[in-house]
PDB file of C-alpha atoms in Angstrom:
ATOM      1  CA  UNK A   1      30.640  -9.386-107.294  1.00  0.00           C
ATOM      2  CA  UNK A   2      26.477  -9.535-106.406  1.00  0.00           C
ATOM      3  CA  UNK A   3      24.256  -7.117-108.325  1.00  0.00           C
ATOM      4  CA  UNK A   4      22.452  -6.362-105.094  1.00  0.00           C
ATOM      5  CA  UNK A   5      25.645  -4.643-103.755  1.00  0.00           C
ATOM      6  CA  UNK A   6      25.691  -1.660-101.601  1.00  0.00           C
ATOM      7  CA  UNK A   7      29.115   0.104-100.613  1.00  0.00           C
ATOM      8  CA  UNK A   8      29.015   2.984 -98.279  1.00  0.00           C
ATOM      9  CA  UNK A   9      31.714   5.588 -98.226  1.00  0.00           C
ATOM     10  CA  UNK A  10      32.373   7.226 -94.980  1.00  0.00           C
ATOM     11  CA  UNK A  11      35.907   9.272 -95.506  1.00  0.00           C
ATOM     12  CA  UNK A  12      37.954  12.158 -94.038  1.00  0.00           C
ATOM     13  CA  UNK A  13      38.148  14.922 -95.682  1.00  0.00           C
ATOM     14  CA  UNK A  14      40.975  15.926 -98.191  1.00  0.00           C
ATOM     15  CA  UNK A  15      42.092  12.138 -98.096  1.00  0.00           C
ATOM     16  CA  UNK A  16      39.730  11.677-102.037  1.00  0.00           C
ATOM     17  CA  UNK A  17      37.259   9.766-101.089  1.00  0.00           C
ATOM     18  CA  UNK A  18      34.372  11.457-102.708  1.00  0.00           C
ATOM     19  CA  UNK A  19      37.086  10.749-105.900  1.00  0.00           C
ATOM     20  CA  UNK A  20      37.507   7.134-105.169  1.00  0.00           C
ATOM     21  CA  UNK A  21      33.903   6.746-104.850  1.00  0.00           C
ATOM     22  CA  UNK A  22      33.019   7.672-108.236  1.00  0.00           C
ATOM     23  CA  UNK A  23      35.990   5.560-108.915  1.00  0.00           C
ATOM     24  CA  UNK A  24      34.087   3.046-107.588  1.00  0.00           C
ATOM     25  CA  UNK A  25      30.852   3.239-109.167  1.00  0.00           C
ATOM     26  CA  UNK A  26      31.723   3.986-112.905  1.00  0.00           C
ATOM     27  CA  UNK A  27      34.039   0.510-112.228  1.00  0.00           C
ATOM     28  CA  UNK A  28      31.048  -1.665-110.984  1.00  0.00           C
ATOM     29  CA  UNK A  29      28.729   0.261-113.264  1.00  0.00           C
ATOM     30  CA  UNK A  30      26.364   1.281-110.643  1.00  0.00           C
ATOM     31  CA  UNK A  31      24.483   4.201-109.914  1.00  0.00           C
ATOM     32  CA  UNK A  32      26.365   6.972-107.482  1.00  0.00           C
ATOM     33  CA  UNK A  33      24.565   7.861-104.351  1.00  0.00           C
ATOM     34  CA  UNK A  34      22.155  10.744-106.014  1.00  0.00           C
ATOM     35  CA  UNK A  35      24.190  12.419-108.472  1.00  0.00           C
ATOM     36  CA  UNK A  36      23.560   9.830-110.911  1.00  0.00           C
ATOM     37  CA  UNK A  37      19.443  10.316-110.256  1.00  0.00           C
ATOM     38  CA  UNK A  38      17.359  12.173-113.094  1.00  0.00           C
ATOM     39  CA  UNK A  39      16.004  16.217-111.627  1.00  0.00           C
ATOM     40  CA  UNK A  40      13.007  14.262-111.970  1.00  0.00           C
ATOM     41  CA  UNK A  41      14.289  11.539-110.018  1.00  0.00           C
ATOM     42  CA  UNK A  42      15.634  13.892-107.441  1.00  0.00           C
ATOM     43  CA  UNK A  43      12.196  16.168-107.639  1.00  0.00           C
ATOM     44  CA  UNK A  44      10.481  12.612-106.618  1.00  0.00           C
ATOM     45  CA  UNK A  45      12.230  11.760-104.491  1.00  0.00           C
ATOM     46  CA  UNK A  46      11.762  15.185-102.887  1.00  0.00           C
ATOM     47  CA  UNK A  47       7.968  14.534-102.780  1.00  0.00           C
ATOM     48  CA  UNK A  48       7.904  11.162-101.499  1.00  0.00           C
ATOM     49  CA  UNK A  49      10.490  11.103 -99.344  1.00  0.00           C
ATOM     50  CA  UNK A  50       8.931  11.608 -94.980  1.00  0.00           C
ATOM     51  CA  UNK A  51       9.173  13.237 -93.303  1.00  0.00           C
ATOM     52  CA  UNK A  52       9.615  16.143 -94.837  1.00  0.00           C
ATOM     53  CA  UNK A  53       9.923  19.214 -92.389  1.00  0.00           C
ATOM     54  CA  UNK A  54      10.162  23.368 -92.270  1.00  0.00           C
ATOM     55  CA  UNK A  55      13.887  22.116 -92.406  1.00  0.00           C
ATOM     56  CA  UNK A  56      13.920  20.109 -95.186  1.00  0.00           C
ATOM     57  CA  UNK A  57      16.313  20.240 -97.564  1.00  0.00           C
ATOM     58  CA  UNK A  58      16.340  19.018-101.164  1.00  0.00           C
ATOM     59  CA  UNK A  59      18.708  16.082-101.546  1.00  0.00           C
ATOM     60  CA  UNK A  60      20.334  17.745-104.505  1.00  0.00           C
ATOM     61  CA  UNK A  61      21.995  19.588-101.635  1.00  0.00           C
ATOM     62  CA  UNK A  62      23.200  17.118 -99.746  1.00  0.00           C
ATOM     63  CA  UNK A  63      25.898  18.121 -96.452  1.00  0.00           C
ATOM     64  CA  UNK A  64      25.458  21.599 -97.104  1.00  0.00           C
ATOM     65  CA  UNK A  65      24.438  22.331 -93.577  1.00  0.00           C
ATOM     66  CA  UNK A  66      26.863  19.823 -92.089  1.00  0.00           C
ATOM     67  CA  UNK A  67      26.442  19.114 -88.436  1.00  0.00           C
ATOM     68  CA  UNK A  68      23.432  21.407 -88.110  1.00  0.00           C
ATOM     69  CA  UNK A  69      20.515  19.625 -89.599  1.00  0.00           C
ATOM     70  CA  UNK A  70      17.426  18.849 -87.088  1.00  0.00           C
ATOM     71  CA  UNK A  71      16.268  14.911 -86.594  1.00  0.00           C
ATOM     72  CA  UNK A  72      13.280  15.262 -89.471  1.00  0.00           C
ATOM     73  CA  UNK A  73      16.370  16.271 -92.280  1.00  0.00           C
ATOM     74  CA  UNK A  74      17.753  13.160 -90.951  1.00  0.00           C
ATOM     75  CA  UNK A  75      15.509  10.801 -90.918  1.00  0.00           C
ATOM     76  CA  UNK A  76      14.598  12.457 -94.623  1.00  0.00           C
ATOM     77  CA  UNK A  77      17.734  11.542 -95.410  1.00  0.00           C
ATOM     78  CA  UNK A  78      17.594   7.957 -93.813  1.00  0.00           C
ATOM     79  CA  UNK A  79      14.522   7.135 -96.298  1.00  0.00           C
ATOM     80  CA  UNK A  80      16.196   8.531 -99.002  1.00  0.00           C
ATOM     81  CA  UNK A  81      19.338   6.617 -98.424  1.00  0.00           C
ATOM     82  CA  UNK A  82      17.356   3.039 -97.798  1.00  0.00           C
ATOM     83  CA  UNK A  83      15.356   3.763-100.779  1.00  0.00           C
ATOM     84  CA  UNK A  84      18.775   4.223-103.230  1.00  0.00           C
ATOM     85  CA  UNK A  85      19.943   1.242-101.821  1.00  0.00           C
ATOM     86  CA  UNK A  86      16.546  -0.947-101.832  1.00  0.00           C
ATOM     87  CA  UNK A  87      16.766   0.355-106.007  1.00  0.00           C
ATOM     88  CA  UNK A  88      19.415  -2.077-106.962  1.00  0.00           C
ATOM     89  CA  UNK A  89      23.124  -1.836-106.522  1.00  0.00           C
ATOM     90  CA  UNK A  90      24.893   1.459-106.019  1.00  0.00           C
ATOM     91  CA  UNK A  91      27.655   3.518-104.415  1.00  0.00           C
ATOM     92  CA  UNK A  92      26.301   5.751-101.163  1.00  0.00           C
ATOM     93  CA  UNK A  93      28.581   9.081 -99.658  1.00  0.00           C
ATOM     94  CA  UNK A  94      28.144   9.832 -96.015  1.00  0.00           C
ATOM     95  CA  UNK A  95      25.209  10.822 -94.656  1.00  0.00           C
ATOM     96  CA  UNK A  96      25.599   7.899 -92.080  1.00  0.00           C
ATOM     97  CA  UNK A  97      24.461   5.161 -94.486  1.00  0.00           C
ATOM     98  CA  UNK A  98      26.625   2.922 -93.232  1.00  0.00           C
ATOM     99  CA  UNK A  99      24.450   2.967 -89.816  1.00  0.00           C
ATOM    100  CA  UNK A 100      21.452   3.613 -92.154  1.00  0.00           C
ATOM    101  CA  UNK A 101      22.034   0.019 -93.607  1.00  0.00           C
ATOM    102  CA  UNK A 102      24.311  -1.710 -90.923  1.00  0.00           C
ATOM    103  CA  UNK A 103      21.471  -4.898 -91.290  1.00  0.00           C
ATOM    104  CA  UNK A 104      21.552  -4.683 -95.127  1.00  0.00           C
ATOM    105  CA  UNK A 105      22.544  -8.161 -96.835  1.00  0.00           C
ATOM    106  CA  UNK A 106      25.209  -7.012 -99.225  1.00  0.00           C
ATOM    107  CA  UNK A 107      26.088  -3.874 -97.857  1.00  0.00           C
ATOM    108  CA  UNK A 108      29.573  -3.282 -97.275  1.00  0.00           C
ATOM    109  CA  UNK A 109      30.803  -0.339 -95.236  1.00  0.00           C
ATOM    110  CA  UNK A 110      34.375   1.597 -96.074  1.00  0.00           C
ATOM    111  CA  UNK A 111      35.726   4.331 -94.071  1.00  0.00           C
ATOM    112  CA  UNK A 112      38.627   5.881 -96.131  1.00  0.00           C
ATOM    113  CA  UNK A 113      41.525   8.282 -94.396  1.00  0.00           C
ATOM    114  CA  UNK A 114      45.097   9.323 -95.041  1.00  0.00           C
ATOM    115  CA  UNK A 115      48.386  10.926 -92.737  1.00  0.00           C
ATOM    116  CA  UNK A 116      47.666  14.626 -92.712  1.00  0.00           C
ATOM    117  CA  UNK A 117      50.537  15.083 -95.148  1.00  0.00           C
ATOM    118  CA  UNK A 118      48.829  13.750 -98.524  1.00  0.00           C
ATOM    119  CA  UNK A 119      45.763  15.612 -97.159  1.00  0.00           C
ATOM    120  CA  UNK A 120      47.439  18.679 -96.294  1.00  0.00           C
ATOM    121  CA  UNK A 121      48.812  18.116-100.145  1.00  0.00           C
ATOM    122  CA  UNK A 122      45.216  17.779-101.492  1.00  0.00           C
ATOM    123  CA  UNK A 123      43.815  20.336 -99.559  1.00  0.00           C
ATOM    124  CA  UNK A 124      46.526  22.765-101.334  1.00  0.00           C
ATOM    125  CA  UNK A 125      46.221  21.356-104.834  1.00  0.00           C
ATOM    126  CA  UNK A 126      42.692  20.239-105.048  1.00  0.00           C
ATOM    127  CA  UNK A 127      40.892  21.933-102.807  1.00  0.00           C
ATOM    128  CA  UNK A 128      41.729  25.213-103.779  1.00  0.00           C
ATOM    129  CA  UNK A 129      43.986  25.776-100.620  1.00  0.00           C
ATOM    130  CA  UNK A 130      42.430  24.801 -97.854  1.00  0.00           C
ATOM    131  CA  UNK A 131      44.845  24.179 -95.042  1.00  0.00           C
ATOM    132  CA  UNK A 132      44.990  20.807 -92.764  1.00  0.00           C
ATOM    133  CA  UNK A 133      43.461  22.938 -89.751  1.00  0.00           C
ATOM    134  CA  UNK A 134      40.370  23.912 -92.420  1.00  0.00           C
ATOM    135  CA  UNK A 135      40.175  19.803 -93.508  1.00  0.00           C
ATOM    136  CA  UNK A 136      40.258  18.995 -89.577  1.00  0.00           C
ATOM    137  CA  UNK A 137      37.643  21.709 -88.791  1.00  0.00           C
ATOM    138  CA  UNK A 138      34.743  19.403 -91.333  1.00  0.00           C
ATOM    139  CA  UNK A 139      35.925  16.228 -90.002  1.00  0.00           C
ATOM    140  CA  UNK A 140      35.198  17.845 -86.128  1.00  0.00           C
ATOM    141  CA  UNK A 141      31.676  17.959 -88.376  1.00  0.00           C
ATOM    142  CA  UNK A 142      31.441  15.075 -90.117  1.00  0.00           C
ATOM    143  CA  UNK A 143      32.471  13.508 -86.611  1.00  0.00           C
ATOM    144  CA  UNK A 144      29.920  15.054 -84.508  1.00  0.00           C
ATOM    145  CA  UNK A 145      26.961  14.735 -87.404  1.00  0.00           C
ATOM    146  CA  UNK A 146      28.270  11.173 -87.166  1.00  0.00           C
ATOM    147  CA  UNK A 147      28.712  10.214 -83.640  1.00  0.00           C
ATOM    148  CA  UNK A 148      25.222  12.198 -82.458  1.00  0.00           C
ATOM    149  CA  UNK A 149      22.015  10.679 -85.016  1.00  0.00           C
ATOM    150  CA  UNK A 150      23.858   7.067 -85.149  1.00  0.00           C
ATOM    151  CA  UNK A 151      25.321   6.778 -80.874  1.00  0.00           C
ATOM    152  CA  UNK A 152      28.744   5.517 -82.517  1.00  0.00           C
ATOM    153  CA  UNK A 153      32.347   7.113 -83.267  1.00  0.00           C
ATOM    154  CA  UNK A 154      32.773   8.716 -86.405  1.00  0.00           C
ATOM    155  CA  UNK A 155      36.140   5.848 -87.818  1.00  0.00           C
ATOM    156  CA  UNK A 156      36.164   4.067 -85.575  1.00  0.00           C
ATOM    157  CA  UNK A 157      37.199   0.488 -86.777  1.00  0.00           C
ATOM    158  CA  UNK A 158      33.851  -1.733 -85.851  1.00  0.00           C
ATOM    159  CA  UNK A 159      31.551   0.399 -87.440  1.00  0.00           C
ATOM    160  CA  UNK A 160      32.959   0.036 -90.687  1.00  0.00           C
ATOM    161  CA  UNK A 161      34.087  -3.144 -93.063  1.00  0.00           C
ATOM    162  CA  UNK A 162      36.933  -1.849 -94.439  1.00  0.00           C
ATOM    163  CA  UNK A 163      39.284   1.159 -93.755  1.00  0.00           C
ATOM    164  CA  UNK A 164      41.532   1.911 -96.340  1.00  0.00           C
ATOM    165  CA  UNK A 165      44.372   4.771 -96.606  1.00  0.00           C
ATOM    166  CA  UNK A 166      44.955   6.383 -99.666  1.00  0.00           C
ATOM    167  CA  UNK A 167      48.107   7.884 -98.532  1.00  0.00           C
ATOM    168  CA  UNK A 168      50.363   5.329-100.877  1.00  0.00           C
ATOM    169  CA  UNK A 169      48.596   4.563-103.569  1.00  0.00           C
ATOM    170  CA  UNK A 170      46.672   5.307-106.105  1.00  0.00           C
ATOM    171  CA  UNK A 171      42.595   5.805-105.702  1.00  0.00           C
ATOM    172  CA  UNK A 172      42.188   3.287-108.936  1.00  0.00           C
ATOM    173  CA  UNK A 173      44.845   0.558-107.128  1.00  0.00           C
ATOM    174  CA  UNK A 174      42.564   0.985-104.006  1.00  0.00           C
ATOM    175  CA  UNK A 175      39.405   0.927-105.497  1.00  0.00           C
ATOM    176  CA  UNK A 176      40.401  -2.099-107.293  1.00  0.00           C
ATOM    177  CA  UNK A 177      41.321  -3.318-104.115  1.00  0.00           C
ATOM    178  CA  UNK A 178      38.090  -2.790-102.191  1.00  0.00           C
ATOM    179  CA  UNK A 179      36.137  -4.262-105.108  1.00  0.00           C
ATOM    180  CA  UNK A 180      38.480  -7.182-104.930  1.00  0.00           C
ATOM    181  CA  UNK A 181      37.860  -7.900-100.866  1.00  0.00           C
ATOM    182  CA  UNK A 182      34.418  -7.248-101.759  1.00  0.00           C
ATOM    183  CA  UNK A 183      34.330 -10.451-104.285  1.00  0.00           C
ATOM    184  CA  UNK A 184      36.170 -12.167-101.995  1.00  0.00           C
ATOM    185  CA  UNK A 185      33.653 -11.365 -99.264  1.00  0.00           C
ATOM    186  CA  UNK A 186      31.158 -12.492-100.832  1.00  0.00           C
ATOM    187  CA  UNK A 187      31.895 -16.339-102.616  1.00  0.00           C
TER     188      UNK A 187
END
């Protein structure tokens, strides 16, 4: 894999996409978006990324107001996504990063999904007893946010390089398959 490869991961709520992104970052020995930044790095981003607005939220709070973000916040988040991608190889989770980086060389966008039975089971076991209805409500928020800011349809296959379904294989095996796919494409 090329040293400046950036992987963006969008995902249905409850499919294991966050865990998959963490596994990918670990296997590739790269940063996972903002999660691997130090407190000093986060403060620097908060103070240098513009535009800063009255609705600006610190970057360590990404996603807490999904669907309610202002245009200024979206632009700030997009600036952070670009800065992280320009700083080197990484995995970026959510925040319309696939759209923000769509013209970047060595960028691979992944959409992670799962069948309802798998998501419902994970909702109970991993997400503190959330029902499929609650998981779907979060997906509706994600879709509205993505559709509004990108003008594209969230989860539509043509918006991504690869779509993976986590229902029938381990996240570790899926991460290996994603890495193999990227390596083949970059040959």
